[in-house]
Coordinates of N, CA and C in Angstrom, one line a residue:
M1 N 91.3 90.4 86.0 CA 91.2 91.7 85.4 C 92.7 92.2 85.1
V2 N 92.9 92.9 83.9 CA 94.1 93.6 83.6 C 94.3 94.7 84.5
S3 N 95.3 95.0 85.2 CA 95.7 96.1 85.9 C 96.0 97.3 85.2
D4 N 95.3 98.5 85.6 CA 95.6 99.8 84.9 C 96.7 100.5 85.5
Q5 N 97.2 99.9 86.7 CA 98.4 100.5 87.4 C 99.6 99.9 86.7
P6 N 100.6 100.8 86.4 CA 101.8 100.3 85.8 C 102.8 99.7 86.8
L7 N 103.6 98.7 86.2 CA 104.7 98.2 87.0 C 105.9 99.1 86.8
F8 N 106.4 99.6 87.8 CA 107.5 100.5 87.7 C 108.8 99.7 87.8
L9 N 109.8 99.9 86.9 CA 111.1 99.2 86.9 C 112.2 100.2 87.0
D10 N 113.2 99.8 87.9 CA 114.4 100.7 88.0 C 115.6 99.7 87.7
S11 N 116.2 100.0 86.5 CA 117.4 99.2 86.3 C 118.6 100.0 86.5
G12 N 119.3 99.6 87.6 CA 120.5 100.3 88.1 C 121.7 99.5 87.7
N13 N 122.9 99.9 88.3 CA 124.1 99.4 88.0 C 124.3 97.9 88.5
T14 N 123.5 97.6 89.5 CA 123.7 96.4 90.1 C 122.5 95.3 90.0
R15 N 121.2 95.9 90.0 CA 120.1 95.0 89.9 C 118.8 95.6 89.4
L16 N 117.9 94.8 89.1 CA 116.6 95.4 88.6 C 115.5 95.4 89.7
K17 N 115.1 96.5 90.1 CA 114.1 96.6 91.2 C 112.7 97.0 90.6
W18 N 111.7 96.5 91.3 CA 110.4 96.8 90.8 C 109.5 97.4 92.0
G19 N 108.5 98.2 91.5 CA 107.5 98.8 92.3 C 106.1 98.7 91.7
Y20 N 105.2 98.2 92.6 CA 103.8 98.1 92.1 C 103.0 98.5 93.2
K21 N 102.1 99.6 93.1 CA 101.3 100.1 94.2 C 102.2 100.3 95.3
D22 N 102.0 99.6 96.5 CA 102.7 99.8 97.7 C 103.7 98.8 98.0
R23 N 104.1 98.0 96.9 CA 105.0 96.8 97.0 C 106.2 97.0 96.2
T24 N 107.4 96.6 96.8 CA 108.6 96.7 96.0 C 109.4 95.4 96.1
G25 N 110.5 95.3 95.3 CA 111.3 94.1 95.5 C 112.3 94.2 94.4
S26 N 113.0 93.1 94.1 CA 114.1 93.1 93.1 C 114.0 91.8 92.3
I27 N 114.5 91.8 91.1 CA 114.3 90.8 90.1 C 115.7 90.3 89.6
E28 N 116.0 89.1 89.5 CA 117.3 88.5 88.9 C 117.2 88.2 87.5
D29 N 116.2 87.8 86.9 CA 116.2 87.5 85.5 C 114.8 87.5 85.0
S30 N 114.6 87.3 83.6 CA 113.5 87.5 82.9 C 112.4 86.5 83.3
S31 N 112.7 85.3 83.8 CA 111.7 84.4 84.3 C 111.0 85.0 85.6
E32 N 111.7 85.7 86.4 CA 111.2 86.2 87.6 C 110.3 87.4 87.2
L33 N 110.6 88.2 86.2 CA 109.9 89.3 85.7 C 108.6 88.7 85.1
T34 N 108.8 87.7 84.3 CA 107.5 87.1 83.7 C 106.5 86.8 84.8
A35 N 107.0 86.0 85.8 CA 106.1 85.6 86.9 C 105.4 86.9 87.6
L36 N 106.2 87.9 87.8 CA 105.6 89.2 88.4 C 104.6 89.7 87.6
I37 N 104.8 89.7 86.3 CA 103.9 90.4 85.4 C 102.5 89.5 85.4
R38 N 102.7 88.2 85.4 CA 101.4 87.4 85.5 C 100.8 87.5 86.8
Q39 N 101.5 87.6 87.9 CA 100.9 87.7 89.2 C 100.0 89.0 89.4
F40 N 100.5 90.1 88.8 CA 99.8 91.3 88.9 C 98.9 91.7 87.7
N41 N 99.1 90.8 86.8 CA 98.2 91.0 85.4 C 98.6 92.4 84.8
I42 N 99.9 92.6 84.6 CA 100.3 94.0 84.1 C 100.0 94.2 82.7
S43 N 99.6 95.4 82.4 CA 99.4 95.9 80.9 C 100.3 96.9 80.5
N44 N 101.0 97.6 81.4 CA 102.0 98.6 81.0 C 103.1 98.6 82.0
I45 N 104.3 99.0 81.5 CA 105.5 99.2 82.3 C 106.1 100.6 82.2
V46 N 106.6 101.1 83.2 CA 107.4 102.4 83.2 C 108.7 102.0 83.6
L47 N 109.6 102.3 82.8 CA 111.1 101.8 83.0 C 112.0 103.0 83.2
A48 N 112.9 103.0 84.3 CA 114.0 103.9 84.4 C 115.3 103.1 84.3
S49 N 116.2 103.4 83.4 CA 117.3 102.5 83.3 C 118.6 103.4 83.0
V50 N 119.7 103.0 83.7 CA 120.9 103.6 83.5 C 122.0 102.6 82.9
T51 N 121.5 101.6 82.4 CA 122.3 100.6 81.8 C 121.5 100.0 80.5
Q52 N 122.2 99.3 79.7 CA 121.7 98.7 78.5 C 121.2 97.3 78.7
K53 N 121.2 96.8 79.9 CA 120.8 95.3 80.2 C 119.3 95.3 80.0
W54 N 118.6 96.3 80.5 CA 117.1 96.3 80.4 C 116.8 97.6 79.6
T55 N 116.1 97.4 78.5 CA 115.8 98.6 77.6 C 114.2 98.3 77.2
P56 N 113.7 99.4 76.7 CA 112.2 99.3 76.2 C 112.2 98.2 75.0
A57 N 113.3 98.1 74.2 CA 113.3 97.2 73.2 C 113.4 95.7 73.8
T58 N 114.2 95.5 74.8 CA 114.3 94.3 75.5 C 112.9 93.8 76.0
L59 N 112.2 94.8 76.8 CA 111.1 94.4 77.4 C 109.9 94.2 76.4
S60 N 109.9 95.0 75.3 CA 108.9 94.8 74.4 C 109.1 93.5 73.6
G61 N 110.3 93.1 73.4 CA 110.6 91.7 72.8 C 110.1 90.7 73.6
L62 N 110.2 90.7 75.0 CA 109.8 89.7 75.8 C 108.3 89.7 76.2
F63 N 107.7 91.0 76.1 CA 106.3 91.1 76.3 C 105.6 92.0 75.3
P64 N 105.4 91.5 74.1 CA 104.9 92.3 73.1 C 103.6 92.9 73.2
S65 N 102.8 92.3 74.2 CA 101.4 92.8 74.3 C 101.3 93.9 75.5
I66 N 102.5 94.1 76.0 CA 102.6 95.2 77.0 C 103.1 96.5 76.6
L67 N 102.5 97.6 77.0 CA 102.9 99.0 76.6 C 104.1 99.2 77.6
V68 N 105.3 99.6 77.0 CA 106.5 99.9 77.7 C 106.8 101.5 77.5
R69 N 106.8 102.2 78.6 CA 107.2 103.6 78.4 C 108.7 103.8 79.2
S70 N 109.6 104.4 78.6 CA 110.8 104.6 79.2 C 110.9 106.1 79.7
A71 N 111.2 106.3 81.1 CA 111.4 107.6 81.5 C 112.6 108.3 80.8
I72 N 112.4 109.5 80.3 CA 113.5 110.1 79.8 C 113.5 111.5 80.3
V73 N 114.7 112.1 80.7 CA 114.8 113.4 81.4 C 114.3 114.5 80.4
E74 N 113.4 115.2 81.1 CA 112.8 116.3 80.4 C 112.8 117.6 81.1
Q75 N 113.4 118.6 80.6 CA 113.5 120.0 81.2 C 112.1 120.5 81.4
G76 N 111.8 121.0 82.7 CA 110.5 121.5 82.9 C 109.4 120.6 83.4
L77 N 109.6 119.2 83.3 CA 108.5 118.4 83.6 C 108.1 118.5 85.0
D78 N 106.8 118.7 85.2 CA 106.3 118.9 86.6 C 106.9 120.1 87.3
G79 N 107.4 121.0 86.5 CA 107.9 122.3 87.0 C 109.3 122.3 87.3
L80 N 110.0 121.1 87.3 CA 111.5 121.1 87.7 C 112.4 121.5 86.6
M81 N 113.1 122.7 86.9 CA 114.0 123.2 86.0 C 115.5 122.8 86.3
L82 N 116.1 122.2 85.5 CA 117.4 121.6 85.6 C 118.5 122.5 85.5
A83 N 119.6 122.3 86.2 CA 120.9 123.1 86.0 C 121.6 122.8 84.8
Y84 N 121.4 121.5 84.3 CA 122.2 121.0 83.1 C 121.8 121.7 81.8
K85 N 122.6 122.2 81.1 CA 122.2 122.8 79.8 C 121.8 121.7 78.7
D86 N 122.4 120.5 79.0 CA 122.1 119.4 78.1 C 121.5 118.3 79.1
E87 N 120.2 118.4 79.2 CA 119.4 117.5 80.2 C 119.6 116.1 79.9
S88 N 119.9 115.7 78.6 CA 120.0 114.3 78.3 C 121.3 113.7 79.0
S89 N 122.3 114.5 79.4 CA 123.5 114.0 80.1 C 123.2 113.8 81.7
L90 N 122.1 114.2 82.1 CA 121.8 114.0 83.5 C 121.1 112.5 83.7
G91 N 121.7 111.8 84.7 CA 121.1 110.5 85.0 C 119.7 110.6 85.3
V92 N 119.0 109.6 84.6 CA 117.5 109.6 84.9 C 117.2 109.2 86.3
D93 N 118.0 108.4 87.0 CA 117.7 108.1 88.3 C 117.8 109.3 89.2
R94 N 118.7 110.2 89.0 CA 118.9 111.4 89.7 C 117.7 112.4 89.5
W95 N 117.2 112.4 88.2 CA 116.1 113.3 87.9 C 114.8 112.7 88.6
L96 N 114.6 111.5 88.5 CA 113.5 111.0 89.2 C 113.4 111.3 90.7
N97 N 114.5 111.1 91.3 CA 114.7 111.4 92.7 C 114.3 112.7 93.1
M98 N 114.9 113.6 92.2 CA 114.5 115.0 92.4 C 113.0 115.4 92.3
L99 N 112.3 114.7 91.2 CA 111.0 114.8 91.0 C 110.2 114.4 92.2
A100 N 110.6 113.3 92.8 CA 109.9 112.7 94.0 C 110.1 113.7 95.2
A101 N 111.2 114.3 95.3 CA 111.6 115.2 96.4 C 110.7 116.5 96.3
M102 N 110.5 117.0 95.1 CA 109.7 118.0 94.8 C 108.3 117.8 95.2
H103 N 107.8 116.5 94.9 CA 106.5 116.0 95.2 C 106.3 116.1 96.7
H104 N 107.3 115.6 97.4 CA 107.1 115.4 99.0 C 107.3 116.8 99.7
S105 N 108.2 117.7 99.1 CA 108.4 119.0 99.6 C 108.5 120.0 98.6
P106 N 107.3 120.6 98.1 CA 107.2 121.5 97.0 C 108.0 122.8 97.1
T107 N 108.1 123.3 98.4 CA 108.8 124.6 98.5 C 110.0 124.4 99.2
G108 N 111.0 125.4 99.2 CA 112.2 125.3 100.1 C 113.3 124.5 99.3
F109 N 114.4 124.4 100.2 CA 115.4 123.6 99.5 C 115.3 122.2 99.8
K110 N 115.7 121.3 98.9 CA 115.8 119.8 99.0 C 117.2 119.4 98.7
V111 N 117.7 118.6 99.4 CA 119.0 118.0 99.2 C 118.8 116.4 99.1
V112 N 119.0 115.9 97.8 CA 118.7 114.6 97.6 C 120.0 113.7 97.4
V113 N 120.2 112.7 98.3 CA 121.4 111.9 98.4 C 121.1 110.5 98.1
S114 N 121.7 110.0 97.1 CA 121.5 108.6 96.7 C 122.8 107.8 96.9
M115 N 122.7 106.7 97.6 CA 123.8 105.8 98.0 C 123.8 104.5 97.3
G116 N 124.5 104.5 96.2 CA 124.5 103.2 95.4 C 126.0 102.9 94.9
T117 N 126.1 102.4 93.8 CA 127.4 102.3 93.1 C 128.2 103.5 93.1
A118 N 127.4 104.6 92.7 CA 127.9 106.0 93.0 C 127.2 106.7 94.0
M119 N 127.7 107.6 94.7 CA 127.0 108.5 95.6 C 126.7 109.8 94.9
T120 N 125.5 110.1 94.8 CA 125.1 111.5 94.1 C 124.4 112.3 95.1
I121 N 124.7 113.6 94.9 CA 123.9 114.6 95.7 C 123.4 115.7 94.7
D122 N 122.1 116.0 95.0 CA 121.5 117.0 94.1 C 120.8 118.0 95.0
V123 N 120.9 119.3 94.7 CA 120.3 120.4 95.5 C 119.2 121.1 94.6
V124 N 118.0 121.1 95.2 CA 116.9 121.8 94.5 C 116.4 122.9 95.4
D125 N 116.2 124.1 94.8 CA 115.7 125.3 95.5 C 114.2 125.4 94.9
S126 N 113.2 125.0 95.8 CA 111.8 124.9 95.3 C 111.7 124.1 94.1
N127 N 111.6 124.6 92.9 CA 111.4 123.8 91.7 C 112.8 124.0 90.8
R128 N 113.9 124.6 91.4 CA 115.1 124.8 90.5 C 116.3 124.0 91.0
H129 N 116.7 123.2 90.1 CA 117.9 122.3 90.4 C 119.1 123.2 90.3
I130 N 119.9 123.3 91.4 CA 121.0 124.2 91.5 C 122.3 123.5 90.9
G131 N 122.4 122.3 91.1 CA 123.5 121.4 90.8 C 123.8 120.3 91.7
G132 N 124.8 119.5 91.6 CA 125.1 118.5 92.5 C 126.5 117.8 92.5
Y133 N 126.7 116.8 93.1 CA 128.0 116.1 93.1 C 127.9 114.6 92.8
I134 N 128.9 114.0 92.1 CA 128.9 112.6 92.0 C 130.4 112.1 92.4
V135 N 130.3 111.2 93.4 CA 131.6 110.5 93.8 C 131.4 109.0 93.8
P136 N 132.3 108.3 94.0 CA 132.2 106.8 94.0 C 131.4 106.3 95.3
G137 N 130.6 105.4 95.2 CA 129.8 104.9 96.4 C 130.7 104.2 97.4
L138 N 130.1 103.9 98.5 CA 130.9 103.3 99.6 C 131.6 102.0 99.1
L139 N 131.0 101.1 98.5 CA 131.5 99.8 98.2 C 132.5 100.1 97.0
T140 N 132.2 101.0 96.1 CA 133.0 101.3 95.0 C 134.5 101.8 95.4
Q141 N 134.4 102.7 96.4 CA 135.6 103.2 97.0 C 136.5 102.0 97.7
A142 N 135.8 101.2 98.4 CA 136.5 100.0 99.0 C 137.1 99.1 98.1
K143 N 136.4 98.9 96.9 CA 136.9 98.0 95.8 C 138.2 98.6 95.3
S144 N 138.1 100.0 95.0 CA 139.1 100.7 94.4 C 140.4 100.6 95.3
L145 N 140.2 100.8 96.5 CA 141.4 100.8 97.5 C 142.1 99.3 97.4
H146 N 141.2 98.4 97.5 CA 141.6 96.9 97.4 C 142.4 96.6 96.1
Q147 N 141.8 97.1 95.1 CA 142.4 96.8 93.7 C 143.6 97.6 93.4
N148 N 143.8 98.8 94.0 CA 144.9 99.7 93.6 C 146.0 99.6 94.6
A149 N 145.7 99.0 95.8 CA 146.6 99.0 96.9 C 146.6 97.6 97.5
S150 N 147.3 96.6 97.0 CA 147.0 95.1 97.2 C 147.2 94.8 98.7
A151 N 148.0 95.6 99.5 CA 148.0 95.3 100.9 C 146.9 95.6 101.7
L152 N 146.0 96.3 101.1 CA 144.8 96.7 101.8 C 143.7 95.7 101.6
P153 N 142.9 95.3 102.6 CA 142.0 94.2 102.4 C 140.7 94.8 101.9
M154 N 139.8 93.9 101.3 CA 138.5 94.2 101.0 C 137.6 94.2 102.2
V155 N 136.9 95.2 102.5 CA 136.1 95.3 103.7 C 134.6 95.1 103.4
E156 N 133.9 94.7 104.4 CA 132.5 94.6 104.4 C 132.1 95.9 105.4
F157 N 131.1 96.7 104.9 CA 130.6 97.7 105.8 C 129.8 97.3 106.9
S158 N 130.1 97.8 108.0 CA 129.3 97.5 109.2 C 128.8 98.8 110.1
G159 N 129.1 99.9 109.4 CA 128.7 101.1 110.1 C 129.8 101.8 110.9
G160 N 129.5 102.9 111.4 CA 130.5 103.6 112.2 C 131.5 104.5 111.5
A161 N 131.7 105.6 112.0 CA 132.4 106.7 111.3 C 133.5 107.3 112.3
E162 N 133.7 106.6 113.5 CA 134.7 107.0 114.4 C 136.1 106.6 113.9
L163 N 137.2 107.1 114.6 CA 138.5 106.7 114.3 C 138.6 105.2 114.3
G164 N 139.3 104.5 113.4 CA 139.4 103.1 113.4 C 140.7 102.6 114.1
G165 N 140.5 101.5 114.8 CA 141.6 100.9 115.6 C 142.2 99.7 114.9
N166 N 141.8 99.4 113.7 CA 142.5 98.4 112.8 C 142.3 98.8 111.4
T167 N 143.0 98.1 110.5 CA 143.0 98.5 109.1 C 141.6 98.4 108.4
Q168 N 140.9 97.4 108.7 CA 139.5 97.3 108.2 C 138.6 98.4 108.6
D169 N 138.7 98.8 109.9 CA 137.8 99.8 110.4 C 138.3 101.2 109.9
C170 N 139.6 101.4 109.8 CA 140.1 102.6 109.3 C 139.6 102.8 107.8
I171 N 139.6 101.8 107.0 CA 139.0 101.9 105.7 C 137.5 102.2 105.7
N172 N 136.8 101.3 106.4 CA 135.4 101.3 106.4 C 135.0 102.6 107.0
H173 N 135.4 103.1 108.2 CA 135.0 104.3 108.8 C 135.5 105.5 108.0
G174 N 136.6 105.5 107.5 CA 137.1 106.6 106.6 C 136.3 106.9 105.5
I175 N 135.8 105.8 104.7 CA 135.0 106.0 103.6 C 133.7 106.6 103.9
L176 N 133.1 106.1 105.1 CA 131.8 106.5 105.4 C 131.9 108.0 106.0
R177 N 132.9 108.3 106.7 CA 133.2 109.6 107.2 C 133.2 110.7 106.0
S178 N 133.9 110.3 105.1 CA 134.1 111.2 103.9 C 132.7 111.4 103.3
A179 N 131.9 110.4 103.1 CA 130.5 110.5 102.7 C 129.6 111.5 103.5
V180 N 129.8 111.3 104.8 CA 129.0 112.1 105.8 C 129.5 113.5 105.7
A181 N 130.8 113.8 105.7 CA 131.2 115.1 105.6 C 130.8 115.9 104.3
L182 N 130.8 115.3 103.2 CA 130.3 115.8 101.9 C 128.8 116.3 102.0
V183 N 128.0 115.4 102.6 CA 126.6 115.7 102.8 C 126.5 116.8 103.7
E184 N 127.1 116.8 104.9 CA 126.9 117.9 105.9 C 127.5 119.3 105.3
A185 N 128.6 119.1 104.5 CA 129.1 120.4 103.9 C 128.2 121.0 103.0
T186 N 127.4 120.1 102.3 CA 126.5 120.6 101.3 C 125.2 121.3 101.9
V187 N 124.9 120.7 103.0 CA 123.6 121.1 103.7 C 124.0 122.5 104.6
A188 N 125.1 122.5 105.1 CA 125.6 123.6 106.0 C 125.2 125.0 105.4
P189 N 125.5 125.3 104.2 CA 125.2 126.7 103.8 C 123.7 127.0 103.7
L190 N 122.8 126.0 103.7 CA 121.5 126.3 103.6 C 120.8 126.6 104.9
A191 N 121.7 126.7 106.0 CA 121.3 127.1 107.3 C 120.0 126.4 107.8
G192 N 120.0 125.1 107.8 CA 118.8 124.4 108.4 C 117.6 124.6 107.7
Q193 N 117.5 125.1 106.5 CA 116.3 125.3 105.7 C 116.1 124.2 104.7
A194 N 116.9 123.2 104.6 CA 116.8 122.1 103.7 C 116.1 120.8 104.2
M195 N 115.3 120.2 103.4 CA 114.8 118.9 103.6 C 115.8 117.9 102.9
V196 N 116.4 117.1 103.8 CA 117.4 116.1 103.2 C 116.7 114.7 103.0
F197 N 116.8 114.3 101.8 CA 116.3 112.9 101.4 C 117.5 111.9 101.2
V198 N 117.6 110.8 101.8 CA 118.6 109.9 101.6 C 118.0 108.5 101.0
T199 N 118.4 108.1 99.9 CA 117.9 106.9 99.3 C 119.1 105.9 98.8
G200 N 118.7 104.8 98.2 CA 119.7 103.9 97.7 C 119.9 102.8 98.7
G201 N 120.7 101.8 98.1 CA 120.9 100.6 98.9 C 121.8 100.7 100.1
D202 N 122.6 101.7 100.1 CA 123.5 102.1 101.3 C 123.0 103.1 102.1
A203 N 121.8 103.5 102.0 CA 121.2 104.7 102.7 C 121.4 104.4 104.2
G204 N 121.1 103.3 104.7 CA 121.2 103.0 106.1 C 122.6 103.3 106.7
Y205 N 123.7 103.1 106.0 CA 125.1 103.3 106.6 C 125.1 104.8 106.8
L206 N 124.8 105.7 105.7 CA 124.9 107.1 105.9 C 124.0 107.7 106.9
S207 N 122.7 107.1 107.0 CA 121.8 107.6 107.9 C 122.3 107.4 109.4
N208 N 122.9 106.4 109.6 CA 123.3 106.1 111.0 C 124.3 107.0 111.6
S209 N 125.1 107.7 110.7 CA 126.1 108.6 111.1 C 125.9 110.0 110.7
L210 N 124.8 110.3 110.0 CA 124.7 111.8 109.5 C 124.2 112.6 110.7
G211 N 124.9 113.8 110.8 CA 124.5 114.6 111.9 C 123.6 115.7 111.5
V212 N 122.8 115.6 110.5 CA 121.8 116.5 110.1 C 120.4 115.8 109.9
E213 N 119.3 116.6 110.2 CA 118.1 116.0 110.1 C 117.7 115.6 108.7
H214 N 117.3 114.4 108.5 CA 117.0 113.8 107.1 C 115.9 112.8 107.3
K215 N 115.6 112.4 106.0 CA 114.4 111.4 105.8 C 115.1 110.2 104.9
V216 N 115.0 109.0 105.4 CA 115.4 107.9 104.5 C 114.2 107.4 103.8
N217 N 114.3 107.3 102.5 CA 113.2 106.8 101.6 C 113.8 105.9 100.5
R218 N 113.9 104.6 100.8 CA 114.6 103.7 99.9 C 113.7 103.6 98.6
N219 N 112.5 104.0 98.5 CA 111.7 103.9 97.3 C 111.5 105.2 96.6
L220 N 112.4 106.2 96.8 CA 112.3 107.5 96.3 C 112.2 107.6 94.9
I221 N 112.9 106.6 94.2 CA 112.8 106.6 92.7 C 111.5 106.1 92.1
F222 N 110.9 105.2 92.9 CA 109.5 104.7 92.5 C 108.5 106.0 92.7
D223 N 108.7 106.7 93.7 CA 107.8 107.8 93.9 C 108.0 108.8 92.6
G224 N 109.3 108.9 92.2 CA 109.6 109.8 91.0 C 109.0 109.2 89.8
L225 N 109.1 107.9 89.6 CA 108.5 107.2 88.4 C 106.9 107.5 88.4
K226 N 106.3 107.4 89.6 CA 104.9 107.6 89.6 C 104.6 109.1 89.3
T227 N 105.4 109.9 89.8 CA 105.2 111.5 89.5 C 105.3 111.7 88.0
Y228 N 106.3 111.0 87.3 CA 106.5 111.0 85.8 C 105.4 110.5 85.1
W229 N 104.9 109.4 85.5 CA 103.9 108.7 84.9 C 102.6 109.5 85.0
L230 N 102.3 110.0 86.1 CA 101.1 110.9 86.2 C 101.2 112.1 85.4
A231 N 102.3 112.7 85.3 CA 102.5 114.0 84.5 C 102.4 113.6 83.1
K232 N 102.8 112.5 82.6 CA 102.7 112.1 81.2 C 101.3 111.8 80.9
H233 N 100.6 111.0 82.0 CA 99.3 110.5 81.7 C 98.3 111.8 81.7
R234 N 98.7 112.8 82.5 CA 97.8 114.0 82.6 C 97.9 114.8 81.2
D235 N 99.3 114.8 80.7 CA 99.5 115.5 79.4 C 99.0 114.7 78.1
G236 N 98.7 113.5 78.4 CA 98.2 112.7 77.2 C 99.4 112.1 76.5

């Protein structure tokens, strides 16, 4: 039987991730995607993409019988009012994470932190996006240091934000400490009234050192895609 539940796809800067019902995973190539579609007997796909590697045209070309919908940032969808005057310049991943945060916590302040190639922070007051920050992600910062200061080694993150006792730890812990400080400084003016959501591939590193109450949800973008799909399905 053909499934009426969509396959949600998140095409980020490093990989293609999928969500279907309560299952998630990642895909390396089109053959794996084909196998997944056959396994779940998918009839429609909802895509969020920040790259040109996976687009609606690409997916429609590969799977002409499947309905492909691309999530596009929309002012006011599900009540979320955006700080950006030009909403098309807001990353769809950030928008979907905010939609998900609103779904989980409809009132009060939400601080949404995504830890990936870039680290992004967005603050939402009930249904109003106040604004945010974008800085290089943990690994992006480490690569930049290594590429621009050849004497500094490339590090692998292992957690910890205390003072480092060797060069690797000084880099590792310094980068993480700066990320922690930015989140805590963002949350501090909200006087403990904010629900903090941490998501993304490097969420665990931040979570282990973060000194404010927070929730880790690695599938936040899929919650957002589901919220988007239900809103569009409801509106026809």
